[in-house]
mmCIF file of C-alpha atoms in Angstrom:
data_model
loop_
_atom_site.group_PDB
_atom_site.id
_atom_site.type_symbol
_atom_site.label_atom_id
_atom_site.label_comp_id
_atom_site.label_asym_id
_atom_site.label_seq_id
_atom_site.Cartn_x
_atom_site.Cartn_y
_atom_site.Cartn_z
ATOM 1 C CA UNK A 877 -7.842 76.920 -98.754
ATOM 2 C CA UNK A 878 -4.482 76.104 -99.531
ATOM 3 C CA UNK A 879 -3.193 77.916 -96.658
ATOM 4 C CA UNK A 880 -5.736 76.588 -94.323
ATOM 5 C CA UNK A 881 -4.489 72.746 -95.646
ATOM 6 C CA UNK A 882 -1.179 73.961 -95.048
ATOM 7 C CA UNK A 883 -1.869 75.326 -91.129
ATOM 8 C CA UNK A 884 -3.479 72.313 -90.049
ATOM 9 C CA UNK A 885 -0.744 70.168 -91.208
ATOM 10 C CA UNK A 886 1.714 72.557 -89.468
ATOM 11 C CA UNK A 887 -0.236 72.071 -86.256
ATOM 12 C CA UNK A 888 -0.456 68.374 -86.293
ATOM 13 C CA UNK A 889 3.447 67.726 -86.535
ATOM 14 C CA UNK A 890 3.857 70.450 -83.878
ATOM 15 C CA UNK A 891 1.669 68.554 -81.556
ATOM 16 C CA UNK A 892 2.912 65.522 -82.523
ATOM 17 C CA UNK A 893 6.361 66.478 -82.054
ATOM 18 C CA UNK A 894 5.826 68.106 -78.609
ATOM 19 C CA UNK A 895 4.087 64.163 -77.456
ATOM 20 C CA UNK A 896 7.537 62.643 -78.713
ATOM 21 C CA UNK A 897 9.701 64.856 -76.581
ATOM 22 C CA UNK A 898 7.617 64.594 -73.578
ATOM 23 C CA UNK A 899 7.452 61.009 -73.826
ATOM 24 C CA UNK A 900 11.432 60.998 -73.982
ATOM 25 C CA UNK A 901 11.855 63.133 -70.894
ATOM 26 C CA UNK A 902 9.324 60.832 -68.981
ATOM 27 C CA UNK A 903 11.394 57.794 -70.015
ATOM 28 C CA UNK A 904 14.439 59.832 -69.259
ATOM 29 C CA UNK A 905 13.326 60.956 -65.847
ATOM 30 C CA UNK A 906 12.468 56.921 -65.182
ATOM 31 C CA UNK A 907 16.153 56.132 -65.917
ATOM 32 C CA UNK A 908 17.686 58.848 -63.902
ATOM 33 C CA UNK A 909 15.254 58.046 -60.844
ATOM 34 C CA UNK A 910 16.315 53.820 -60.784
ATOM 35 C CA UNK A 911 19.635 55.122 -61.225
ATOM 36 C CA UNK A 912 19.251 57.451 -58.173
ATOM 37 C CA UNK A 913 17.338 54.652 -56.111
ATOM 38 C CA UNK A 914 20.249 52.330 -56.617
ATOM 39 C CA UNK A 915 22.988 54.898 -56.184
ATOM 40 C CA UNK A 916 21.299 55.633 -53.007
ATOM 41 C CA UNK A 917 20.948 51.875 -51.550
ATOM 42 C CA UNK A 918 24.540 52.087 -52.092
ATOM 43 C CA UNK A 919 25.738 55.345 -50.658
ATOM 44 C CA UNK A 920 22.709 55.938 -47.835
ATOM 45 C CA UNK A 921 23.792 54.042 -44.729
ATOM 46 C CA UNK A 922 20.658 51.986 -43.338
ATOM 47 C CA UNK A 923 19.887 51.395 -39.480
ATOM 48 C CA UNK A 924 21.773 48.663 -37.872
ATOM 49 C CA UNK A 925 19.775 46.232 -36.371
ATOM 50 C CA UNK A 926 20.461 45.288 -32.791
ATOM 51 C CA UNK A 927 21.543 41.802 -32.863
ATOM 52 C CA UNK A 928 21.965 40.168 -29.526
ATOM 53 C CA UNK A 929 25.662 39.190 -28.432
ATOM 54 C CA UNK A 930 26.386 35.392 -28.303
ATOM 55 C CA UNK A 931 26.117 33.860 -24.640
ATOM 56 C CA UNK A 932 28.591 34.573 -22.339
ATOM 57 C CA UNK A 933 30.552 32.085 -20.726
ATOM 58 C CA UNK A 934 32.968 34.069 -18.984
ATOM 59 C CA UNK A 935 32.238 32.298 -15.676
ATOM 60 C CA UNK A 936 33.722 29.138 -16.970
ATOM 61 C CA UNK A 937 37.115 28.058 -15.298
ATOM 62 C CA UNK A 938 38.082 26.412 -18.752
ATOM 63 C CA UNK A 939 37.715 27.492 -22.998
ATOM 64 C CA UNK A 940 37.326 23.960 -23.854
ATOM 65 C CA UNK A 941 34.004 22.263 -22.938
ATOM 66 C CA UNK A 942 31.479 20.350 -23.820
ATOM 67 C CA UNK A 943 27.748 21.537 -23.100
ATOM 68 C CA UNK A 944 25.251 18.817 -22.024
ATOM 69 C CA UNK A 945 22.243 18.657 -19.669
ATOM 70 C CA UNK A 946 22.288 17.270 -16.318
ATOM 71 C CA UNK A 947 19.866 16.004 -13.713
ATOM 72 C CA UNK A 948 19.496 16.073 -9.782
ATOM 73 C CA UNK A 949 19.387 13.048 -8.737
ATOM 74 C CA UNK A 950 20.087 11.699 -5.076
ATOM 75 C CA UNK A 951 23.473 10.030 -3.914
ATOM 76 C CA UNK A 952 21.766 7.278 -2.267
ATOM 77 C CA UNK A 953 19.326 6.664 -5.145
ATOM 78 C CA UNK A 954 15.651 5.876 -5.327
ATOM 79 C CA UNK A 955 14.994 2.972 -2.654
ATOM 80 C CA UNK A 956 11.546 0.805 -3.298
ATOM 81 C CA UNK A 957 10.322 -0.381 0.284
ATOM 82 C CA UNK A 958 7.907 -3.396 -0.839
ATOM 83 C CA UNK A 959 6.151 -5.956 0.794
ATOM 84 C CA UNK A 960 7.821 -9.400 1.594
ATOM 85 C CA UNK A 961 4.063 -11.246 1.613
ATOM 86 C CA UNK A 962 2.052 -11.837 -0.970
ATOM 87 C CA UNK A 963 -1.561 -10.883 -0.524
ATOM 88 C CA UNK A 964 -4.138 -7.705 -0.388
ATOM 89 C CA UNK A 965 -2.670 -4.260 0.280
ATOM 90 C CA UNK A 966 -5.248 -3.449 3.526
ATOM 91 C CA UNK A 967 -4.247 0.554 3.915
ATOM 92 C CA UNK A 968 -1.876 2.893 3.018
ATOM 93 C CA UNK A 969 -0.305 5.418 5.480
ATOM 94 C CA UNK A 970 1.849 8.124 3.221
ATOM 95 C CA UNK A 971 1.327 10.069 -0.027
ATOM 96 C CA UNK A 972 3.992 11.324 -2.331
ATOM 97 C CA UNK A 973 5.868 14.334 -0.989
ATOM 98 C CA UNK A 974 5.182 13.127 2.469
ATOM 99 C CA UNK A 975 8.469 13.540 4.904
ATOM 100 C CA UNK A 976 9.138 9.884 6.670
ATOM 101 C CA UNK A 977 11.537 9.048 9.514
ATOM 102 C CA UNK A 978 13.140 5.438 9.990
ATOM 103 C CA UNK A 979 10.314 3.132 11.366
ATOM 104 C CA UNK A 980 7.089 5.319 10.312
ATOM 105 C CA UNK A 981 4.367 2.665 8.862
ATOM 106 C CA UNK A 982 4.201 2.882 5.209
ATOM 107 C CA UNK A 983 1.410 0.399 4.062
ATOM 108 C CA UNK A 984 0.000 -2.685 5.762
ATOM 109 C CA UNK A 985 -0.969 -5.857 3.763
ATOM 110 C CA UNK A 986 -4.117 -7.993 5.022
ATOM 111 C CA UNK A 987 -2.651 -9.863 8.155
ATOM 112 C CA UNK A 988 -6.215 -12.370 8.897
ATOM 113 C CA UNK A 989 -4.896 -15.396 7.615
ATOM 114 C CA UNK A 990 -1.587 -15.072 9.591
ATOM 115 C CA UNK A 991 -3.749 -14.853 12.913
ATOM 116 C CA UNK A 992 -5.476 -17.948 11.874
ATOM 117 C CA UNK A 993 -2.354 -19.469 10.997
ATOM 118 C CA UNK A 994 -0.484 -18.275 14.520
ATOM 119 C CA UNK A 995 -3.770 -19.682 16.612
ATOM 120 C CA UNK A 996 -3.676 -22.980 15.281
ATOM 121 C CA UNK A 997 0.149 -23.424 15.885
ATOM 122 C CA UNK A 998 -0.198 -22.468 19.120
ATOM 123 C CA UNK A 999 -2.808 -24.996 19.947
ATOM 124 C CA UNK A 1000 -0.375 -28.103 18.497
ATOM 125 C CA UNK A 1001 2.406 -26.442 20.420
ATOM 126 C CA UNK A 1002 0.254 -26.834 23.732
ATOM 127 C CA UNK A 1003 -0.433 -30.281 22.704
ATOM 128 C CA UNK A 1004 3.085 -31.617 22.386
ATOM 129 C CA UNK A 1005 4.119 -29.743 25.653
ATOM 130 C CA UNK A 1006 1.218 -31.280 27.462
ATOM 131 C CA UNK A 1007 2.259 -34.851 26.269
ATOM 132 C CA UNK A 1008 5.772 -34.253 27.361
ATOM 133 C CA UNK A 1009 4.645 -33.198 30.975
ATOM 134 C CA UNK A 1010 2.031 -36.390 31.052
ATOM 135 C CA UNK A 1011 5.066 -38.758 30.136
ATOM 136 C CA UNK A 1012 7.795 -37.264 32.324
ATOM 137 C CA UNK A 1013 5.271 -37.294 35.936
ATOM 138 C CA UNK A 1014 4.532 -40.973 35.033
ATOM 139 C CA UNK A 1015 1.296 -42.704 34.899
ATOM 140 C CA UNK A 1016 -1.356 -41.622 37.546
ATOM 141 C CA UNK A 1017 -2.640 -44.153 39.850
ATOM 142 C CA UNK A 1018 -6.071 -44.459 38.259
ATOM 143 C CA UNK A 1019 -4.862 -45.003 35.072
ATOM 144 C CA UNK A 1020 -2.773 -48.111 36.759
ATOM 145 C CA UNK A 1021 -5.331 -49.433 38.804
ATOM 146 C CA UNK A 1022 -7.493 -49.511 35.471
ATOM 147 C CA UNK A 1023 -5.190 -51.361 33.641
ATOM 148 C CA UNK A 1024 -4.361 -53.695 36.476
ATOM 149 C CA UNK A 1025 -8.376 -54.257 36.751
ATOM 150 C CA UNK A 1026 -8.272 -55.281 32.967
ATOM 151 C CA UNK A 1027 -5.322 -57.692 33.285
ATOM 152 C CA UNK A 1028 -7.096 -59.294 36.023
ATOM 153 C CA UNK A 1029 -10.423 -59.607 33.581
ATOM 154 C CA UNK A 1030 -8.323 -61.173 31.310
ATOM 155 C CA UNK A 1031 -6.765 -63.639 33.336
ATOM 156 C CA UNK A 1032 -9.917 -64.916 34.792
ATOM 157 C CA UNK A 1033 -11.012 -65.575 30.784
ATOM 158 C CA UNK A 1034 -7.701 -67.136 29.816
ATOM 159 C CA UNK A 1035 -8.246 -69.637 32.934
ATOM 160 C CA UNK A 1036 -11.901 -70.396 31.965
ATOM 161 C CA UNK A 1037 -10.921 -71.289 28.362
ATOM 162 C CA UNK A 1038 -8.086 -73.305 29.887
ATOM 163 C CA UNK A 1039 -10.466 -75.228 31.863
ATOM 164 C CA UNK A 1040 -12.952 -75.938 29.086
ATOM 165 C CA UNK A 1041 -10.059 -77.300 26.770
ATOM 166 C CA UNK A 1042 -8.892 -79.382 29.927
ATOM 167 C CA UNK A 1043 -12.085 -80.929 30.168
ATOM 168 C CA UNK A 1044 -12.500 -81.907 26.158
ATOM 169 C CA UNK A 1045 -9.150 -83.124 26.346
ATOM 170 C CA UNK A 1046 -10.304 -85.674 29.788
ATOM 171 C CA UNK A 1047 -13.010 -86.812 27.921
ATOM 172 C CA UNK A 1048 -12.834 -90.861 27.427
ATOM 173 C CA UNK A 1049 -15.547 -90.662 24.472
ATOM 174 C CA UNK A 1050 -14.400 -88.090 22.063
ATOM 175 C CA UNK A 1051 -17.672 -88.552 20.138
ATOM 176 C CA UNK A 1052 -19.337 -86.883 22.803
ATOM 177 C CA UNK A 1053 -18.002 -83.373 21.607
ATOM 178 C CA UNK A 1054 -18.184 -82.171 17.735
ATOM 179 C CA UNK A 1055 -14.636 -81.242 16.240
ATOM 180 C CA UNK A 1056 -15.787 -77.636 15.502
ATOM 181 C CA UNK A 1057 -16.831 -77.108 19.247
ATOM 182 C CA UNK A 1058 -13.583 -78.336 20.218
ATOM 183 C CA UNK A 1059 -11.955 -76.237 17.558
ATOM 184 C CA UNK A 1060 -13.660 -73.192 18.821
ATOM 185 C CA UNK A 1061 -12.759 -73.503 22.254
ATOM 186 C CA UNK A 1062 -9.096 -73.904 21.544
ATOM 187 C CA UNK A 1063 -9.223 -70.855 19.298
ATOM 188 C CA UNK A 1064 -11.088 -68.561 22.012
ATOM 189 C CA UNK A 1065 -7.965 -69.714 24.191
ATOM 190 C CA UNK A 1066 -5.379 -68.381 21.938
ATOM 191 C CA UNK A 1067 -6.810 -65.182 21.619
ATOM 192 C CA UNK A 1068 -7.203 -64.464 25.188
ATOM 193 C CA UNK A 1069 -3.849 -65.482 25.482
ATOM 194 C CA UNK A 1070 -2.936 -62.862 23.008
ATOM 195 C CA UNK A 1071 -5.019 -60.296 24.449
ATOM 196 C CA UNK A 1072 -3.469 -60.901 28.017
ATOM 197 C CA UNK A 1073 0.134 -60.462 26.437
ATOM 198 C CA UNK A 1074 -0.505 -57.030 24.930
ATOM 199 C CA UNK A 1075 -2.261 -56.005 28.159
ATOM 200 C CA UNK A 1076 0.791 -56.580 30.089
ATOM 201 C CA UNK A 1077 3.126 -55.145 27.843
ATOM 202 C CA UNK A 1078 1.245 -51.820 28.126
ATOM 203 C CA UNK A 1079 0.767 -52.222 32.157
ATOM 204 C CA UNK A 1080 4.609 -52.398 31.991
ATOM 205 C CA UNK A 1081 5.103 -49.892 29.773
ATOM 206 C CA UNK A 1082 2.942 -47.208 32.188
ATOM 207 C CA UNK A 1083 4.911 -48.620 34.846
ATOM 208 C CA UNK A 1084 8.251 -48.069 33.202
ATOM 209 C CA UNK A 1085 10.124 -44.222 33.594
ATOM 210 C CA UNK A 1086 10.628 -42.364 30.433
ATOM 211 C CA UNK A 1087 13.804 -42.758 28.683
ATOM 212 C CA UNK A 1088 16.239 -40.304 27.304
ATOM 213 C CA UNK A 1089 15.793 -41.291 23.616
ATOM 214 C CA UNK A 1090 12.162 -40.890 24.075
ATOM 215 C CA UNK A 1091 12.243 -37.327 26.073
ATOM 216 C CA UNK A 1092 14.743 -36.312 23.172
ATOM 217 C CA UNK A 1093 12.094 -37.386 20.334
ATOM 218 C CA UNK A 1094 9.484 -35.104 22.127
ATOM 219 C CA UNK A 1095 11.837 -32.371 22.561
ATOM 220 C CA UNK A 1096 12.501 -32.160 19.241
ATOM 221 C CA UNK A 1097 9.091 -32.155 17.921
ATOM 222 C CA UNK A 1098 8.208 -29.159 20.415
ATOM 223 C CA UNK A 1099 11.055 -27.188 19.507
ATOM 224 C CA UNK A 1100 10.120 -27.468 15.662
ATOM 225 C CA UNK A 1101 6.513 -26.604 16.380
ATOM 226 C CA UNK A 1102 7.879 -23.479 18.542
ATOM 227 C CA UNK A 1103 10.230 -22.260 15.213
ATOM 228 C CA UNK A 1104 7.224 -22.918 13.133
ATOM 229 C CA UNK A 1105 5.145 -20.560 15.616
ATOM 230 C CA UNK A 1106 7.605 -18.116 15.323
ATOM 231 C CA UNK A 1107 7.990 -17.712 11.482
ATOM 232 C CA UNK A 1108 4.055 -17.500 11.716
ATOM 233 C CA UNK A 1109 5.164 -14.085 14.423
ATOM 234 C CA UNK A 1110 7.315 -12.951 12.256
ATOM 235 C CA UNK A 1111 5.264 -12.833 9.555
ATOM 236 C CA UNK A 1112 2.505 -11.348 11.038
ATOM 237 C CA UNK A 1113 4.937 -8.361 12.279
ATOM 238 C CA UNK A 1114 6.255 -7.919 8.536
ATOM 239 C CA UNK A 1115 2.526 -7.596 7.135
ATOM 240 C CA UNK A 1116 3.216 -3.943 8.454
ATOM 241 C CA UNK A 1117 5.827 -2.331 6.168
ATOM 242 C CA UNK A 1118 8.071 0.744 7.856
ATOM 243 C CA UNK A 1119 10.539 3.003 6.326
ATOM 244 C CA UNK A 1120 14.226 1.833 7.092
ATOM 245 C CA UNK A 1121 15.651 5.374 6.787
ATOM 246 C CA UNK A 1122 14.512 9.242 6.920
ATOM 247 C CA UNK A 1123 13.821 10.549 3.833
ATOM 248 C CA UNK A 1124 10.909 11.689 1.492
ATOM 249 C CA UNK A 1125 8.103 9.763 -0.549
ATOM 250 C CA UNK A 1126 8.291 10.397 -4.172
ATOM 251 C CA UNK A 1127 6.296 7.572 -5.672
ATOM 252 C CA UNK A 1128 3.828 4.937 -4.906
ATOM 253 C CA UNK A 1129 3.810 1.512 -6.608
ATOM 254 C CA UNK A 1130 0.709 0.399 -4.842
ATOM 255 C CA UNK A 1131 -2.613 0.881 -4.433
ATOM 256 C CA UNK A 1132 -5.062 0.398 -1.578
ATOM 257 C CA UNK A 1133 -6.812 -2.984 -2.043
ATOM 258 C CA UNK A 1134 -4.165 -4.226 -4.789
ATOM 259 C CA UNK A 1135 -3.409 -7.736 -4.796
ATOM 260 C CA UNK A 1136 0.198 -8.352 -4.739
ATOM 261 C CA UNK A 1137 0.745 -11.856 -6.699
ATOM 262 C CA UNK A 1138 4.872 -11.628 -6.302
ATOM 263 C CA UNK A 1139 6.570 -10.014 -3.171
ATOM 264 C CA UNK A 1140 9.289 -7.707 -2.930
ATOM 265 C CA UNK A 1141 8.430 -5.738 -6.363
ATOM 266 C CA UNK A 1142 5.768 -2.927 -5.821
ATOM 267 C CA UNK A 1143 5.591 -0.425 -2.814
ATOM 268 C CA UNK A 1144 6.852 3.002 -1.763
ATOM 269 C CA UNK A 1145 9.527 4.782 -3.395
ATOM 270 C CA UNK A 1146 11.475 6.986 -1.042
ATOM 271 C CA UNK A 1147 14.867 9.004 -1.596
ATOM 272 C CA UNK A 1148 17.154 10.893 1.051
ATOM 273 C CA UNK A 1149 16.718 14.748 -0.181
ATOM 274 C CA UNK A 1150 20.418 15.147 0.943
ATOM 275 C CA UNK A 1151 23.000 14.941 -0.167
ATOM 276 C CA UNK A 1152 22.180 15.317 -4.022
ATOM 277 C CA UNK A 1153 24.333 14.976 -6.536
ATOM 278 C CA UNK A 1154 24.158 15.776 -10.474
ATOM 279 C CA UNK A 1155 24.011 12.936 -13.461
ATOM 280 C CA UNK A 1156 24.909 13.740 -17.141
ATOM 281 C CA UNK A 1157 25.180 11.724 -19.673
ATOM 282 C CA UNK A 1158 27.305 11.732 -22.438
ATOM 283 C CA UNK A 1159 27.197 9.842 -26.024
ATOM 284 C CA UNK A 1160 29.759 7.785 -27.275
ATOM 285 C CA UNK A 1161 31.138 9.901 -29.921
ATOM 286 C CA UNK A 1162 31.812 12.820 -27.126
ATOM 287 C CA UNK A 1163 32.880 10.604 -24.436
ATOM 288 C CA UNK A 1164 36.662 10.942 -25.445
ATOM 289 C CA UNK A 1165 36.633 14.157 -25.151
ATOM 290 C CA UNK A 1166 36.313 14.028 -21.232
ATOM 291 C CA UNK A 1167 39.367 14.563 -19.062
ATOM 292 C CA UNK A 1168 40.928 11.976 -16.742
ATOM 293 C CA UNK A 1169 38.469 12.061 -13.913
ATOM 294 C CA UNK A 1170 41.365 13.211 -11.114
ATOM 295 C CA UNK A 1171 41.428 16.365 -13.380
ATOM 296 C CA UNK A 1172 37.831 16.329 -14.432
ATOM 297 C CA UNK A 1173 36.462 19.911 -13.930
ATOM 298 C CA UNK A 1174 32.798 20.987 -14.578
ATOM 299 C CA UNK A 1175 30.083 23.773 -13.885
ATOM 300 C CA UNK A 1176 26.329 23.884 -13.745
ATOM 301 C CA UNK A 1177 24.226 26.839 -14.584
ATOM 302 C CA UNK A 1178 20.862 27.762 -13.578
ATOM 303 C CA UNK A 1179 18.433 27.046 -16.951
ATOM 304 C CA UNK A 1180 16.661 30.280 -16.232
ATOM 305 C CA UNK A 1181 19.439 32.718 -14.639
ATOM 306 C CA UNK A 1182 22.973 31.916 -16.088
ATOM 307 C CA UNK A 1183 24.340 34.418 -13.041
ATOM 308 C CA UNK A 1184 23.679 30.963 -10.886
ATOM 309 C CA UNK A 1185 26.401 28.884 -11.290
ATOM 310 C CA UNK A 1186 27.734 26.152 -9.352
ATOM 311 C CA UNK A 1187 31.414 24.287 -9.184
ATOM 312 C CA UNK A 1188 31.146 20.736 -9.585
ATOM 313 C CA UNK A 1189 33.070 17.987 -7.815
ATOM 314 C CA UNK A 1190 33.693 15.053 -9.639
ATOM 315 C CA UNK A 1191 32.274 11.702 -7.898
ATOM 316 C CA UNK A 1192 32.288 8.848 -9.999
ATOM 317 C CA UNK A 1193 31.502 7.556 -13.475
ATOM 318 C CA UNK A 1194 29.635 4.252 -14.920
ATOM 319 C CA UNK A 1195 30.049 3.022 -18.374
ATOM 320 C CA UNK A 1196 27.601 -0.038 -17.323
ATOM 321 C CA UNK A 1197 24.977 1.755 -16.838
ATOM 322 C CA UNK A 1198 25.045 2.937 -20.493
ATOM 323 C CA UNK A 1199 22.015 3.077 -22.448
ATOM 324 C CA UNK A 1200 21.954 0.611 -25.626
ATOM 325 C CA UNK A 1201 19.693 1.775 -28.495
ATOM 326 C CA UNK A 1202 20.700 1.948 -31.621
ATOM 327 C CA UNK A 1203 23.940 0.781 -31.315
ATOM 328 C CA UNK A 1204 24.488 4.024 -29.178
ATOM 329 C CA UNK A 1205 26.131 4.278 -25.730
ATOM 330 C CA UNK A 1206 26.370 7.025 -23.217
ATOM 331 C CA UNK A 1207 29.189 7.377 -20.163
ATOM 332 C CA UNK A 1208 27.129 8.318 -17.223
ATOM 333 C CA UNK A 1209 29.250 10.692 -14.893
ATOM 334 C CA UNK A 1210 28.153 12.096 -11.450
ATOM 335 C CA UNK A 1211 29.237 15.483 -9.907
ATOM 336 C CA UNK A 1212 28.700 16.544 -6.166
ATOM 337 C CA UNK A 1213 28.364 19.816 -4.974
ATOM 338 C CA UNK A 1214 27.517 22.704 -2.590
ATOM 339 C CA UNK A 1215 23.767 23.139 -1.843
ATOM 340 C CA UNK A 1216 24.075 26.433 -0.636
ATOM 341 C CA UNK A 1217 25.347 27.690 -4.156
ATOM 342 C CA UNK A 1218 22.723 27.299 -5.962
ATOM 343 C CA UNK A 1219 18.265 26.641 -5.543
ATOM 344 C CA UNK A 1220 18.076 23.319 -7.054
ATOM 345 C CA UNK A 1221 15.622 20.131 -6.388
ATOM 346 C CA UNK A 1222 15.432 16.509 -6.915
ATOM 347 C CA UNK A 1223 15.119 16.024 -10.452
ATOM 348 C CA UNK A 1224 15.442 19.559 -11.877
ATOM 349 C CA UNK A 1225 17.588 19.984 -14.977
ATOM 350 C CA UNK A 1226 20.679 22.248 -15.175
ATOM 351 C CA UNK A 1227 23.457 22.921 -18.103
ATOM 352 C CA UNK A 1228 26.291 21.707 -17.775
ATOM 353 C CA UNK A 1229 29.755 22.534 -18.788
ATOM 354 C CA UNK A 1230 32.475 19.848 -18.738
ATOM 355 C CA UNK A 1231 36.061 20.748 -19.415
ATOM 356 C CA UNK A 1232 37.455 18.543 -22.376
ATOM 357 C CA UNK A 1233 40.790 17.319 -23.469
ATOM 358 C CA UNK A 1234 42.962 19.055 -26.102
ATOM 359 C CA UNK A 1235 43.319 17.217 -29.366
ATOM 360 C CA UNK A 1236 46.438 15.458 -28.371
ATOM 361 C CA UNK A 1237 45.357 14.119 -24.888
ATOM 362 C CA UNK A 1238 44.933 10.468 -24.994
ATOM 363 C CA UNK A 1239 43.771 10.467 -21.784
ATOM 364 C CA UNK A 1240 40.006 9.118 -22.421
ATOM 365 C CA UNK A 1241 41.406 5.751 -23.134
ATOM 366 C CA UNK A 1242 40.819 5.429 -19.347
ATOM 367 C CA UNK A 1243 36.869 5.146 -20.020
ATOM 368 C CA UNK A 1244 35.892 1.737 -20.924
ATOM 369 C CA UNK A 1245 32.448 0.894 -22.125
ATOM 370 C CA UNK A 1246 31.341 -2.627 -21.511
#
């Protein structure tokens, strides 16, 4: 019995020791694996990732530069052809994208009131010219004869009145006629004399030739009416707005049927496709880096094809065009280029590289913001 107990205890301890040894071996292996992994990460070379090389600017004729965005703009700028008249836009003859030539109609203003104005002024001018012609030709014989008969009639009235007054004066008995009747006869005589004087003056005027001063007055009035009519005629002509140049329509700021309360503001925007320039705006913090304009060099690169690049020629700069926003100002530079060097179009954006000054160069001082 004792032997069996000792045998069981012996077997238990053997199993226990085997278990401990197994655990030890397992932990040792894990440790070696970790070390091996760490070692392998340090020694086994990993696959290298392909890194894109930096953008090449080997096409640039200079090494010191700043990169900005340029915009294709017309050399002549954008020209707005507006109406010189207030009123309703009667019709539009162009749309954006249309090419136009000098003298081509763009839009038309309503001219009905102008036509009425012209007809009224024509009537006034004709009347003034007829009056002058009548006076220059003198009074007709029929008019003179009528005025002469009028004079004779008034003269007879005067003679009759004088006789009646004389009869009253010759009466021995003054009481035979009332005082009021006597006054009435005298008043009638005075009125008749005034009528006769007026008729004689009119008759003399009709017989007298037109003086130089009178003729000058009539001629001046006719000239004023002619000028007024001419203004209305020009106004009618200006109701049809035409293009002053060859170009292309890029925008309409008016619509058919729109009432223009202010003249000279809205209309048709036209540009000349050729020549074009590139405009860039450089912030004030970078403006000092730009070389003096005579030595300024720049290159424009097509945004989608870097192989297409254009050598730019300096044209002008304009700090007056600076945009003030949050106390920031910009320097606008303009460059010309050869259209055959790249397929560009109006308002297109290009990447522009502009040569900058060395650190010790102070020629930037020629740019003065105002």
